[in-house]
């Protein structure tokens, strides 16, 4: 099976690449290395690694025409909400036009396509109060990033309705695990907490630390993707991808204390504007296809902390 992973040199993409390489899929990665690293996927040779932007139409067309991928997992995106706020035209080009370009090129030039998976985000729900977040919950995007993810998933769905492309969108909740880059203030909070514990530095809570998230370990995400790939009924659908459980940041900090057998300084500052207070996913639809998260928060954190590497 031939698979294209856009954004495959990033945090999530590198885990998917690793999993499917082990399964002897022929993996191609299309990545401009804007936030990803070539070193995340050293097991992919240069012939299968294309360093380019997904908006490069002629390159994408040539690649898809030539390789006739069975599966496309589309992760490449401007992933930073703040960057989308600072530069909405650029993020729109990549997150919407780039996605549409991939869909259209597959429609026109790839009759072999069996599954197209789009990485959407829980950000589409915005700061609405209803819990758990259901795929039919009210949508209230609060950033260009969230609008772009919503648009991307709607295009993905309409390509199934109109042209019968086998497409699925997954609304990722808060994913964590090895290779998540902790180096920006807007990096995933658990990667920052881990780095602060490892380096004995102060961790800053934005707000009182009682905000909750549905933290999903990256290997459970990989399992969910494989469930979608193996199920034809996933075509045309949008699923939440989380664990169905919420935990507060303060509780996460305590779990780090237990695993590190020590503590670090902490301080509390003002809540980030637009920050969501509580979030967790209803995941029944994905469970009905066979998804079952395997990692408790303790198991996921322990594996993450003991991972050798960044
Ligand atoms: P990441 O930054 O580690 O990975 C993104 C990858 O895409 C990087 O390797 C980057 O170099 C590449 N990329 C960015 N723009 C590109 C472009 N124009 N052309 C080609 N490649 C490009 O981030 P991640 O956490 O692995 O996120 C993967 C996907 O999952 C993204 O679409 C993101 O929006 C989505 N997502 C992630 C989370 C999370 O908790 N990490 C939550 C919701 C949604
Ligand atoms: C995250 C994603 C976003 C995705 C959304 C889906 C990242 C970087 N962002 O946003 O792309 O669409 O989930 O649910 O993965 N916090 C602190 N201290 C810190 C850093 C963060 O207290 O040093 C707090 C934040 O204010 C927030 C919580 O931790 O309340 C989680 O923050 P973050 O990891 O950035 O994720 P989301 O904002 O949920």
mmCIF file of C-alpha atoms and ligand atoms in Angstrom:
data_model
loop_
_atom_site.group_PDB
_atom_site.id
_atom_site.type_symbol
_atom_site.label_atom_id
_atom_site.label_comp_id
_atom_site.label_asym_id
_atom_site.label_seq_id
_atom_site.Cartn_x
_atom_site.Cartn_y
_atom_site.Cartn_z
ATOM 1 C CA UNK A 1 0.000 0.000 0.000
ATOM 2 C CA UNK A 2 1.230 3.474 -0.861
ATOM 3 C CA UNK A 3 0.582 6.239 1.643
ATOM 4 C CA UNK A 4 1.171 9.981 1.473
ATOM 5 C CA UNK A 5 1.507 11.825 4.787
ATOM 6 C CA UNK A 6 1.513 15.597 4.428
ATOM 7 C CA UNK A 7 3.160 17.154 7.481
ATOM 8 C CA UNK A 8 4.759 13.763 8.128
ATOM 9 C CA UNK A 9 7.916 15.267 9.662
ATOM 10 C CA UNK A 10 5.913 16.811 12.491
ATOM 11 C CA UNK A 11 4.954 15.454 15.884
ATOM 12 C CA UNK A 12 1.832 13.466 14.927
ATOM 13 C CA UNK A 13 2.921 12.663 11.356
ATOM 14 C CA UNK A 14 6.188 11.082 12.469
ATOM 15 C CA UNK A 15 4.295 8.591 14.686
ATOM 16 C CA UNK A 16 1.969 7.657 11.839
ATOM 17 C CA UNK A 17 4.934 7.268 9.489
ATOM 18 C CA UNK A 18 6.699 5.011 11.999
ATOM 19 C CA UNK A 19 3.608 2.843 12.532
ATOM 20 C CA UNK A 20 2.897 2.347 8.828
ATOM 21 C CA UNK A 21 6.563 1.853 7.936
ATOM 22 C CA UNK A 22 6.594 -1.036 10.411
ATOM 23 C CA UNK A 23 3.571 -2.404 8.584
ATOM 24 C CA UNK A 24 5.615 -2.271 5.359
ATOM 25 C CA UNK A 25 3.541 0.427 3.701
ATOM 26 C CA UNK A 26 5.438 2.532 1.193
ATOM 27 C CA UNK A 27 5.364 5.937 2.867
ATOM 28 C CA UNK A 28 5.931 9.265 1.148
ATOM 29 C CA UNK A 29 6.196 12.456 3.180
ATOM 30 C CA UNK A 30 5.408 15.905 1.822
ATOM 31 C CA UNK A 31 6.606 18.517 4.296
ATOM 32 C CA UNK A 32 8.159 21.974 4.063
ATOM 33 C CA UNK A 33 9.851 21.557 7.461
ATOM 34 C CA UNK A 34 8.366 24.853 8.681
ATOM 35 C CA UNK A 35 7.671 23.312 12.109
ATOM 36 C CA UNK A 36 8.679 19.687 11.556
ATOM 37 C CA UNK A 37 12.154 18.154 11.525
ATOM 38 C CA UNK A 38 13.799 15.816 9.018
ATOM 39 C CA UNK A 39 15.361 14.023 12.018
ATOM 40 C CA UNK A 40 11.868 12.958 13.209
ATOM 41 C CA UNK A 41 11.660 10.592 10.240
ATOM 42 C CA UNK A 42 15.207 9.426 9.591
ATOM 43 C CA UNK A 43 13.792 6.016 8.622
ATOM 44 C CA UNK A 44 12.278 7.619 5.486
ATOM 45 C CA UNK A 45 14.850 7.817 2.686
ATOM 46 C CA UNK A 46 15.338 10.955 0.569
ATOM 47 C CA UNK A 47 13.477 9.410 -2.377
ATOM 48 C CA UNK A 48 10.343 9.278 -0.251
ATOM 49 C CA UNK A 49 10.797 12.654 1.416
ATOM 50 C CA UNK A 50 9.600 15.657 -0.590
ATOM 51 C CA UNK A 51 10.504 18.982 0.957
ATOM 52 C CA UNK A 52 7.869 21.304 -0.393
ATOM 53 C CA UNK A 53 4.805 23.333 0.485
ATOM 54 C CA UNK A 54 1.400 21.687 -0.080
ATOM 55 C CA UNK A 55 0.318 24.777 -2.046
ATOM 56 C CA UNK A 56 2.842 23.999 -4.802
ATOM 57 C CA UNK A 57 0.204 22.880 -7.317
ATOM 58 C CA UNK A 58 2.405 21.469 -10.048
ATOM 59 C CA UNK A 59 4.531 19.491 -7.614
ATOM 60 C CA UNK A 60 1.495 18.053 -5.821
ATOM 61 C CA UNK A 61 -0.141 17.175 -9.137
ATOM 62 C CA UNK A 62 2.977 15.445 -10.480
ATOM 63 C CA UNK A 63 3.401 13.513 -7.245
ATOM 64 C CA UNK A 64 -0.199 12.284 -7.078
ATOM 65 C CA UNK A 65 -0.365 11.467 -10.804
ATOM 66 C CA UNK A 66 2.821 9.454 -10.557
ATOM 67 C CA UNK A 67 2.370 7.627 -7.263
ATOM 68 C CA UNK A 68 -1.415 6.938 -7.220
ATOM 69 C CA UNK A 69 -1.562 6.745 -3.432
ATOM 70 C CA UNK A 70 -3.949 4.321 -1.762
ATOM 71 C CA UNK A 71 -4.115 6.479 1.353
ATOM 72 C CA UNK A 72 -3.539 10.189 1.999
ATOM 73 C CA UNK A 73 -3.266 11.501 5.556
ATOM 74 C CA UNK A 74 -3.357 15.282 5.426
ATOM 75 C CA UNK A 75 -1.747 16.883 8.483
ATOM 76 C CA UNK A 76 0.317 19.727 7.013
ATOM 77 C CA UNK A 77 -0.995 23.023 8.336
ATOM 78 C CA UNK A 78 -0.208 26.266 10.068
ATOM 79 C CA UNK A 79 -0.806 24.668 13.467
ATOM 80 C CA UNK A 80 -0.407 27.709 15.663
ATOM 81 C CA UNK A 81 -3.626 29.518 16.551
ATOM 82 C CA UNK A 82 -1.603 32.642 17.329
ATOM 83 C CA UNK A 83 0.156 32.561 13.968
ATOM 84 C CA UNK A 84 -3.229 32.334 12.249
ATOM 85 C CA UNK A 85 -4.354 35.399 14.199
ATOM 86 C CA UNK A 86 -1.206 37.310 13.260
ATOM 87 C CA UNK A 87 -1.218 36.268 9.618
ATOM 88 C CA UNK A 88 -4.687 35.040 8.567
ATOM 89 C CA UNK A 89 -4.036 35.369 4.820
ATOM 90 C CA UNK A 90 -1.048 33.044 4.987
ATOM 91 C CA UNK A 91 -2.787 30.459 7.192
ATOM 92 C CA UNK A 92 -5.851 30.581 4.938
ATOM 93 C CA UNK A 93 -3.664 29.787 1.903
ATOM 94 C CA UNK A 94 -2.114 26.770 3.559
ATOM 95 C CA UNK A 95 -4.982 25.460 5.672
ATOM 96 C CA UNK A 96 -7.814 25.992 3.187
ATOM 97 C CA UNK A 97 -6.299 26.353 -0.302
ATOM 98 C CA UNK A 98 -3.686 23.676 0.442
ATOM 99 C CA UNK A 99 -6.395 21.244 1.583
ATOM 100 C CA UNK A 100 -8.619 21.996 -1.410
ATOM 101 C CA UNK A 101 -5.657 21.554 -3.741
ATOM 102 C CA UNK A 102 -4.996 18.077 -2.337
ATOM 103 C CA UNK A 103 -8.656 17.061 -2.574
ATOM 104 C CA UNK A 104 -9.037 18.347 -6.108
ATOM 105 C CA UNK A 105 -5.792 16.795 -7.321
ATOM 106 C CA UNK A 106 -6.869 13.429 -5.926
ATOM 107 C CA UNK A 107 -10.308 13.786 -7.535
ATOM 108 C CA UNK A 108 -8.817 14.544 -10.932
ATOM 109 C CA UNK A 109 -5.778 12.315 -10.955
ATOM 110 C CA UNK A 110 -6.046 9.460 -8.456
ATOM 111 C CA UNK A 111 -8.559 6.733 -9.150
ATOM 112 C CA UNK A 112 -6.724 4.454 -6.755
ATOM 113 C CA UNK A 113 -7.548 6.489 -3.627
ATOM 114 C CA UNK A 114 -9.054 4.379 -0.817
ATOM 115 C CA UNK A 115 -8.942 6.794 2.094
ATOM 116 C CA UNK A 116 -8.258 10.515 2.581
ATOM 117 C CA UNK A 117 -7.992 11.630 6.217
ATOM 118 C CA UNK A 118 -8.046 15.283 7.232
ATOM 119 C CA UNK A 119 -6.691 16.515 10.583
ATOM 120 C CA UNK A 120 -9.315 18.828 11.994
ATOM 121 C CA UNK A 121 -9.387 20.179 15.514
ATOM 122 C CA UNK A 122 -11.511 20.529 18.640
ATOM 123 C CA UNK A 123 -10.825 24.234 18.149
ATOM 124 C CA UNK A 124 -13.890 24.317 15.857
ATOM 125 C CA UNK A 125 -16.151 24.123 18.955
ATOM 126 C CA UNK A 126 -14.734 27.348 20.390
ATOM 127 C CA UNK A 127 -15.728 28.362 23.888
ATOM 128 C CA UNK A 128 -19.216 26.885 23.952
ATOM 129 C CA UNK A 129 -20.426 25.520 27.282
ATOM 130 C CA UNK A 130 -21.952 22.198 26.224
ATOM 131 C CA UNK A 131 -20.062 19.115 27.361
ATOM 132 C CA UNK A 132 -18.986 16.665 26.168
ATOM 133 C CA UNK A 133 -18.284 18.142 22.745
ATOM 134 C CA UNK A 134 -20.336 16.238 20.188
ATOM 135 C CA UNK A 135 -19.847 16.401 16.456
ATOM 136 C CA UNK A 136 -23.333 17.892 16.208
ATOM 137 C CA UNK A 137 -22.629 20.429 19.004
ATOM 138 C CA UNK A 138 -22.802 24.115 18.142
ATOM 139 C CA UNK A 139 -19.722 25.253 16.199
ATOM 140 C CA UNK A 140 -18.241 28.589 17.217
ATOM 141 C CA UNK A 141 -14.749 29.105 15.766
ATOM 142 C CA UNK A 142 -12.804 31.790 17.610
ATOM 143 C CA UNK A 143 -9.693 32.095 15.446
ATOM 144 C CA UNK A 144 -8.757 31.989 11.760
ATOM 145 C CA UNK A 145 -7.196 28.585 12.555
ATOM 146 C CA UNK A 146 -10.547 27.226 13.783
ATOM 147 C CA UNK A 147 -12.429 28.620 10.768
ATOM 148 C CA UNK A 148 -9.829 27.104 8.460
ATOM 149 C CA UNK A 149 -10.075 23.674 10.126
ATOM 150 C CA UNK A 150 -13.873 23.825 9.913
ATOM 151 C CA UNK A 151 -13.698 24.818 6.234
ATOM 152 C CA UNK A 152 -11.181 22.067 5.527
ATOM 153 C CA UNK A 153 -13.364 19.389 7.080
ATOM 154 C CA UNK A 154 -16.472 20.659 5.272
ATOM 155 C CA UNK A 155 -14.623 20.550 1.933
ATOM 156 C CA UNK A 156 -13.418 17.090 2.837
ATOM 157 C CA UNK A 157 -16.998 16.009 3.509
ATOM 158 C CA UNK A 158 -18.422 17.633 0.383
ATOM 159 C CA UNK A 159 -15.829 15.835 -1.754
ATOM 160 C CA UNK A 160 -17.384 12.634 -0.502
ATOM 161 C CA UNK A 161 -20.962 13.789 -1.055
ATOM 162 C CA UNK A 162 -20.378 15.238 -4.518
ATOM 163 C CA UNK A 163 -17.544 13.201 -5.997
ATOM 164 C CA UNK A 164 -17.524 10.038 -3.835
ATOM 165 C CA UNK A 165 -13.963 10.588 -2.663
ATOM 166 C CA UNK A 166 -13.432 8.301 0.383
ATOM 167 C CA UNK A 167 -12.768 11.130 2.848
ATOM 168 C CA UNK A 168 -12.900 11.329 6.652
ATOM 169 C CA UNK A 169 -12.148 14.155 9.093
ATOM 170 C CA UNK A 170 -10.944 13.702 12.632
ATOM 171 C CA UNK A 171 -11.301 16.489 15.184
ATOM 172 C CA UNK A 172 -8.185 15.979 17.271
ATOM 173 C CA UNK A 173 -8.441 17.025 20.917
ATOM 174 C CA UNK A 174 -5.232 17.696 22.928
ATOM 175 C CA UNK A 175 -2.673 15.253 21.607
ATOM 176 C CA UNK A 176 0.566 14.647 23.557
ATOM 177 C CA UNK A 177 3.606 12.407 23.376
ATOM 178 C CA UNK A 178 7.224 12.113 22.255
ATOM 179 C CA UNK A 179 8.510 14.584 19.656
ATOM 180 C CA UNK A 180 5.952 17.270 20.500
ATOM 181 C CA UNK A 181 8.007 20.441 20.305
ATOM 182 C CA UNK A 182 7.984 22.346 23.648
ATOM 183 C CA UNK A 183 9.871 25.361 22.398
ATOM 184 C CA UNK A 184 7.137 27.964 21.964
ATOM 185 C CA UNK A 185 4.837 29.427 24.633
ATOM 186 C CA UNK A 186 2.011 28.090 22.441
ATOM 187 C CA UNK A 187 3.336 24.534 22.302
ATOM 188 C CA UNK A 188 1.047 21.835 23.689
ATOM 189 C CA UNK A 189 0.885 22.361 27.452
ATOM 190 C CA UNK A 190 2.100 18.878 28.410
ATOM 191 C CA UNK A 191 5.241 19.236 26.310
ATOM 192 C CA UNK A 192 5.947 22.477 28.198
ATOM 193 C CA UNK A 193 5.218 20.902 31.585
ATOM 194 C CA UNK A 194 7.517 17.983 30.779
ATOM 195 C CA UNK A 195 10.311 20.286 29.704
ATOM 196 C CA UNK A 196 9.937 22.387 32.889
ATOM 197 C CA UNK A 197 10.083 19.289 35.097
ATOM 198 C CA UNK A 198 13.063 17.883 33.198
ATOM 199 C CA UNK A 199 14.998 21.165 33.498
ATOM 200 C CA UNK A 200 13.778 22.059 36.994
ATOM 201 C CA UNK A 201 12.243 25.350 35.859
ATOM 202 C CA UNK A 202 9.091 27.200 36.907
ATOM 203 C CA UNK A 203 5.826 26.213 35.259
ATOM 204 C CA UNK A 204 3.291 28.992 34.630
ATOM 205 C CA UNK A 205 -0.440 28.291 34.791
ATOM 206 C CA UNK A 206 -2.555 30.643 32.708
ATOM 207 C CA UNK A 207 -5.487 31.062 35.097
ATOM 208 C CA UNK A 208 -6.160 28.905 38.158
ATOM 209 C CA UNK A 209 -5.076 25.615 36.568
ATOM 210 C CA UNK A 210 -8.598 24.231 36.933
ATOM 211 C CA UNK A 211 -9.259 24.310 33.184
ATOM 212 C CA UNK A 212 -9.731 20.805 31.809
ATOM 213 C CA UNK A 213 -8.694 19.118 28.587
ATOM 214 C CA UNK A 214 -9.136 15.739 26.926
ATOM 215 C CA UNK A 215 -5.480 14.694 26.581
ATOM 216 C CA UNK A 216 -5.019 11.866 24.091
ATOM 217 C CA UNK A 217 -1.742 9.971 23.808
ATOM 218 C CA UNK A 218 -0.334 10.019 20.291
ATOM 219 C CA UNK A 219 -0.345 6.197 20.049
ATOM 220 C CA UNK A 220 -4.093 6.177 20.660
ATOM 221 C CA UNK A 221 -4.403 8.689 17.828
ATOM 222 C CA UNK A 222 -2.456 6.301 15.591
ATOM 223 C CA UNK A 223 -4.874 3.519 16.573
ATOM 224 C CA UNK A 224 -7.850 5.751 15.716
ATOM 225 C CA UNK A 225 -6.389 6.538 12.291
ATOM 226 C CA UNK A 226 -5.906 2.842 11.593
ATOM 227 C CA UNK A 227 -9.531 2.166 12.600
ATOM 228 C CA UNK A 228 -10.649 4.804 10.097
ATOM 229 C CA UNK A 229 -8.385 3.414 7.385
ATOM 230 C CA UNK A 230 -9.764 -0.086 7.924
ATOM 231 C CA UNK A 231 -13.438 0.922 7.907
ATOM 232 C CA UNK A 232 -15.176 1.896 4.705
ATOM 233 C CA UNK A 233 -18.103 3.240 6.745
ATOM 234 C CA UNK A 234 -15.868 6.089 7.881
ATOM 235 C CA UNK A 235 -16.201 7.707 4.440
ATOM 236 C CA UNK A 236 -17.980 11.047 4.458
ATOM 237 C CA UNK A 237 -17.882 11.232 8.269
ATOM 238 C CA UNK A 238 -16.439 13.612 10.847
ATOM 239 C CA UNK A 239 -15.315 12.105 14.164
ATOM 240 C CA UNK A 240 -14.039 13.432 17.471
ATOM 241 C CA UNK A 241 -10.696 11.970 18.435
ATOM 242 C CA UNK A 242 -10.032 12.127 22.175
ATOM 243 C CA UNK A 243 -10.376 9.801 25.142
ATOM 244 C CA UNK A 244 -13.804 10.889 26.340
ATOM 245 C CA UNK A 245 -12.276 11.983 29.680
ATOM 246 C CA UNK A 246 -11.251 15.360 31.046
ATOM 247 C CA UNK A 247 -8.547 16.252 33.532
ATOM 248 C CA UNK A 248 -7.477 19.605 34.962
ATOM 249 C CA UNK A 249 -4.015 21.099 34.493
ATOM 250 C CA UNK A 250 -3.461 21.088 38.265
ATOM 251 C CA UNK A 251 -4.163 17.361 38.319
ATOM 252 C CA UNK A 252 -1.720 16.846 35.456
ATOM 253 C CA UNK A 253 0.933 18.763 37.396
ATOM 254 C CA UNK A 254 0.385 16.378 40.343
ATOM 255 C CA UNK A 255 0.816 13.394 38.033
ATOM 256 C CA UNK A 256 4.138 14.801 36.853
ATOM 257 C CA UNK A 257 5.194 15.230 40.522
ATOM 258 C CA UNK A 258 4.452 11.560 41.159
ATOM 259 C CA UNK A 259 6.359 10.365 38.092
ATOM 260 C CA UNK A 260 9.362 12.638 38.636
ATOM 261 C CA UNK A 261 9.254 11.963 42.413
ATOM 262 C CA UNK A 262 9.854 15.682 43.015
ATOM 263 C CA UNK A 263 8.242 19.011 42.331
ATOM 264 C CA UNK A 264 9.113 22.284 40.597
ATOM 265 C CA UNK A 265 8.065 25.879 41.246
ATOM 266 C CA UNK A 266 4.772 26.987 39.840
ATOM 267 C CA UNK A 267 3.158 30.366 39.352
ATOM 268 C CA UNK A 268 -0.253 31.569 38.234
ATOM 269 C CA UNK A 269 -0.880 34.385 35.781
ATOM 270 C CA UNK A 270 -3.848 35.781 33.843
ATOM 271 C CA UNK A 271 -6.002 33.528 31.685
ATOM 272 C CA UNK A 272 -5.129 33.570 27.983
ATOM 273 C CA UNK A 273 -7.714 35.448 25.965
ATOM 274 C CA UNK A 274 -10.153 33.060 24.304
ATOM 275 C CA UNK A 275 -8.965 30.171 26.470
ATOM 276 C CA UNK A 276 -11.438 27.316 26.749
ATOM 277 C CA UNK A 277 -12.383 26.437 30.339
ATOM 278 C CA UNK A 278 -13.491 22.851 29.907
ATOM 279 C CA UNK A 279 -13.180 20.447 27.036
ATOM 280 C CA UNK A 280 -13.674 16.779 26.416
ATOM 281 C CA UNK A 281 -14.911 14.709 23.532
ATOM 282 C CA UNK A 282 -17.812 12.400 23.003
ATOM 283 C CA UNK A 283 -16.146 9.531 21.147
ATOM 284 C CA UNK A 284 -18.976 6.988 20.797
ATOM 285 C CA UNK A 285 -19.071 7.150 16.993
ATOM 286 C CA UNK A 286 -15.392 6.246 16.667
ATOM 287 C CA UNK A 287 -15.780 3.572 19.370
ATOM 288 C CA UNK A 288 -18.572 2.024 17.319
ATOM 289 C CA UNK A 289 -16.030 1.537 14.526
ATOM 290 C CA UNK A 290 -13.666 -0.246 16.925
ATOM 291 C CA UNK A 291 -11.562 2.542 18.454
ATOM 292 C CA UNK A 292 -10.760 2.028 22.106
ATOM 293 C CA UNK A 293 -8.165 4.308 23.741
ATOM 294 C CA UNK A 294 -5.557 2.082 25.410
ATOM 295 C CA UNK A 295 -3.503 4.616 27.346
ATOM 296 C CA UNK A 296 -4.719 5.938 30.676
ATOM 297 C CA UNK A 297 -3.273 9.347 31.413
ATOM 298 C CA UNK A 298 -0.768 7.721 33.832
ATOM 299 C CA UNK A 299 0.380 5.172 31.242
ATOM 300 C CA UNK A 300 0.689 7.766 28.495
ATOM 301 C CA UNK A 301 2.637 10.172 30.708
ATOM 302 C CA UNK A 302 4.953 7.467 31.959
ATOM 303 C CA UNK A 303 5.830 6.343 28.438
ATOM 304 C CA UNK A 304 6.258 9.974 27.370
ATOM 305 C CA UNK A 305 8.519 10.863 30.275
ATOM 306 C CA UNK A 306 10.677 7.783 29.828
ATOM 307 C CA UNK A 307 11.049 8.338 26.097
ATOM 308 C CA UNK A 308 14.655 8.917 25.167
ATOM 309 C CA UNK A 309 14.834 11.918 22.860
ATOM 310 C CA UNK A 310 13.064 15.270 22.862
HETATM 311 P P1 LIG B 1 3.549 19.812 13.841
HETATM 312 O O1 LIG B 1 3.834 21.267 13.720
HETATM 313 O O2 LIG B 1 4.470 18.983 14.639
HETATM 314 O O3 LIG B 1 3.354 19.158 12.397
HETATM 315 C C1 LIG B 1 2.900 19.863 11.267
HETATM 316 C C2 LIG B 1 3.794 19.496 10.103
HETATM 317 O O4 LIG B 1 3.315 20.121 8.912
HETATM 318 C C3 LIG B 1 5.234 19.977 10.284
HETATM 319 O O5 LIG B 1 6.126 18.937 9.996
HETATM 320 C C4 LIG B 1 5.370 21.127 9.307
HETATM 321 O O6 LIG B 1 6.698 21.308 8.864
HETATM 322 C C5 LIG B 1 4.415 20.707 8.203
HETATM 323 N N1 LIG B 1 3.889 21.823 7.422
HETATM 324 C C6 LIG B 1 3.368 22.988 7.895
HETATM 325 N N2 LIG B 1 2.981 23.771 6.876
HETATM 326 C C7 LIG B 1 3.265 23.097 5.727
HETATM 327 C C8 LIG B 1 3.094 23.380 4.351
HETATM 328 N N3 LIG B 1 2.569 24.541 3.939
HETATM 329 N N4 LIG B 1 3.479 22.447 3.444
HETATM 330 C C9 LIG B 1 4.028 21.282 3.851
HETATM 331 N N5 LIG B 1 4.223 20.961 5.142
HETATM 332 C C10 LIG B 1 3.836 21.855 6.071
HETATM 333 O O7 LIG B 1 2.054 19.720 14.443
HETATM 334 P P2 LIG B 1 1.199 18.454 14.904
HETATM 335 O O8 LIG B 1 0.814 18.679 16.317
HETATM 336 O O9 LIG B 1 1.866 17.183 14.513
HETATM 337 O O10 LIG B 1 -0.123 18.676 14.033
HETATM 338 C C11 LIG B 1 -0.484 17.852 12.929
HETATM 339 C C12 LIG B 1 -1.905 18.215 12.508
HETATM 340 O O11 LIG B 1 -2.818 17.955 13.571
HETATM 341 C C13 LIG B 1 -2.092 19.684 12.134
HETATM 342 O O12 LIG B 1 -2.985 19.771 11.040
HETATM 343 C C14 LIG B 1 -2.750 20.279 13.386
HETATM 344 O O13 LIG B 1 -3.525 21.413 13.092
HETATM 345 C C15 LIG B 1 -3.615 19.112 13.838
HETATM 346 N N6 LIG B 1 -3.969 19.163 15.268
HETATM 347 C C16 LIG B 1 -3.022 18.933 16.233
HETATM 348 C C17 LIG B 1 -3.401 18.965 17.579
HETATM 349 C C18 LIG B 1 -2.409 18.682 18.690
HETATM 350 O O14 LIG B 1 -2.836 18.613 19.869
HETATM 351 N N7 LIG B 1 -1.133 18.493 18.408
HETATM 352 C C19 LIG B 1 -4.735 19.227 17.938
HETATM 353 C C20 LIG B 1 -5.648 19.479 16.916
HETATM 354 C C21 LIG B 1 -5.271 19.417 15.578
HETATM 355 C C1 LIG B 2 -4.837 22.811 21.632
HETATM 356 C C2 LIG B 2 -4.039 22.887 20.372
HETATM 357 C C3 LIG B 2 -4.815 23.453 19.258
HETATM 358 C C4 LIG B 2 -5.966 22.526 19.047
HETATM 359 C C5 LIG B 2 -6.752 22.383 20.348
HETATM 360 C C6 LIG B 2 -7.744 21.271 20.183
HETATM 361 C C7 LIG B 2 -1.694 22.943 20.798
HETATM 362 C C8 LIG B 2 -0.509 23.804 20.935
HETATM 363 N N1 LIG B 2 -2.841 23.623 20.617
HETATM 364 O O1 LIG B 2 -5.227 24.127 22.146
HETATM 365 O O2 LIG B 2 -4.063 23.493 18.058
HETATM 366 O O3 LIG B 2 -6.779 23.026 18.065
HETATM 367 O O4 LIG B 2 -5.904 21.986 21.415
HETATM 368 O O5 LIG B 2 -8.367 20.995 21.386
HETATM 369 O O6 LIG B 2 -1.624 21.739 20.842
HETATM 370 N N2 LIG B 2 -1.365 26.512 29.465
HETATM 371 C C9 LIG B 2 -0.782 26.876 30.669
HETATM 372 N N3 LIG B 2 0.576 27.059 30.688
HETATM 373 C C10 LIG B 2 1.359 26.890 29.588
HETATM 374 C C11 LIG B 2 0.748 26.523 28.365
HETATM 375 C C12 LIG B 2 -0.632 26.339 28.334
HETATM 376 O O7 LIG B 2 -1.460 27.046 31.689
HETATM 377 O O8 LIG B 2 2.590 27.066 29.680
HETATM 378 C C13 LIG B 2 -2.816 26.283 29.435
HETATM 379 C C14 LIG B 2 -3.548 27.045 28.346
HETATM 380 O O9 LIG B 2 -3.878 28.348 28.746
HETATM 381 C C15 LIG B 2 -4.787 26.145 28.170
HETATM 382 C C16 LIG B 2 -4.252 24.735 28.452
HETATM 383 O O10 LIG B 2 -3.022 24.904 29.149
HETATM 384 O O11 LIG B 2 -5.766 26.465 29.138
HETATM 385 C C17 LIG B 2 -4.000 23.939 27.186
HETATM 386 O O12 LIG B 2 -3.233 24.750 26.310
HETATM 387 P P1 LIG B 2 -2.650 24.225 24.905
HETATM 388 O O13 LIG B 2 -1.847 23.002 25.122
HETATM 389 O O14 LIG B 2 -2.034 25.377 24.217
HETATM 390 O O15 LIG B 2 -3.955 23.696 24.150
HETATM 391 P P2 LIG B 2 -5.328 24.347 23.714
HETATM 392 O O16 LIG B 2 -5.382 25.778 24.024
HETATM 393 O O17 LIG B 2 -6.391 23.473 24.273
#
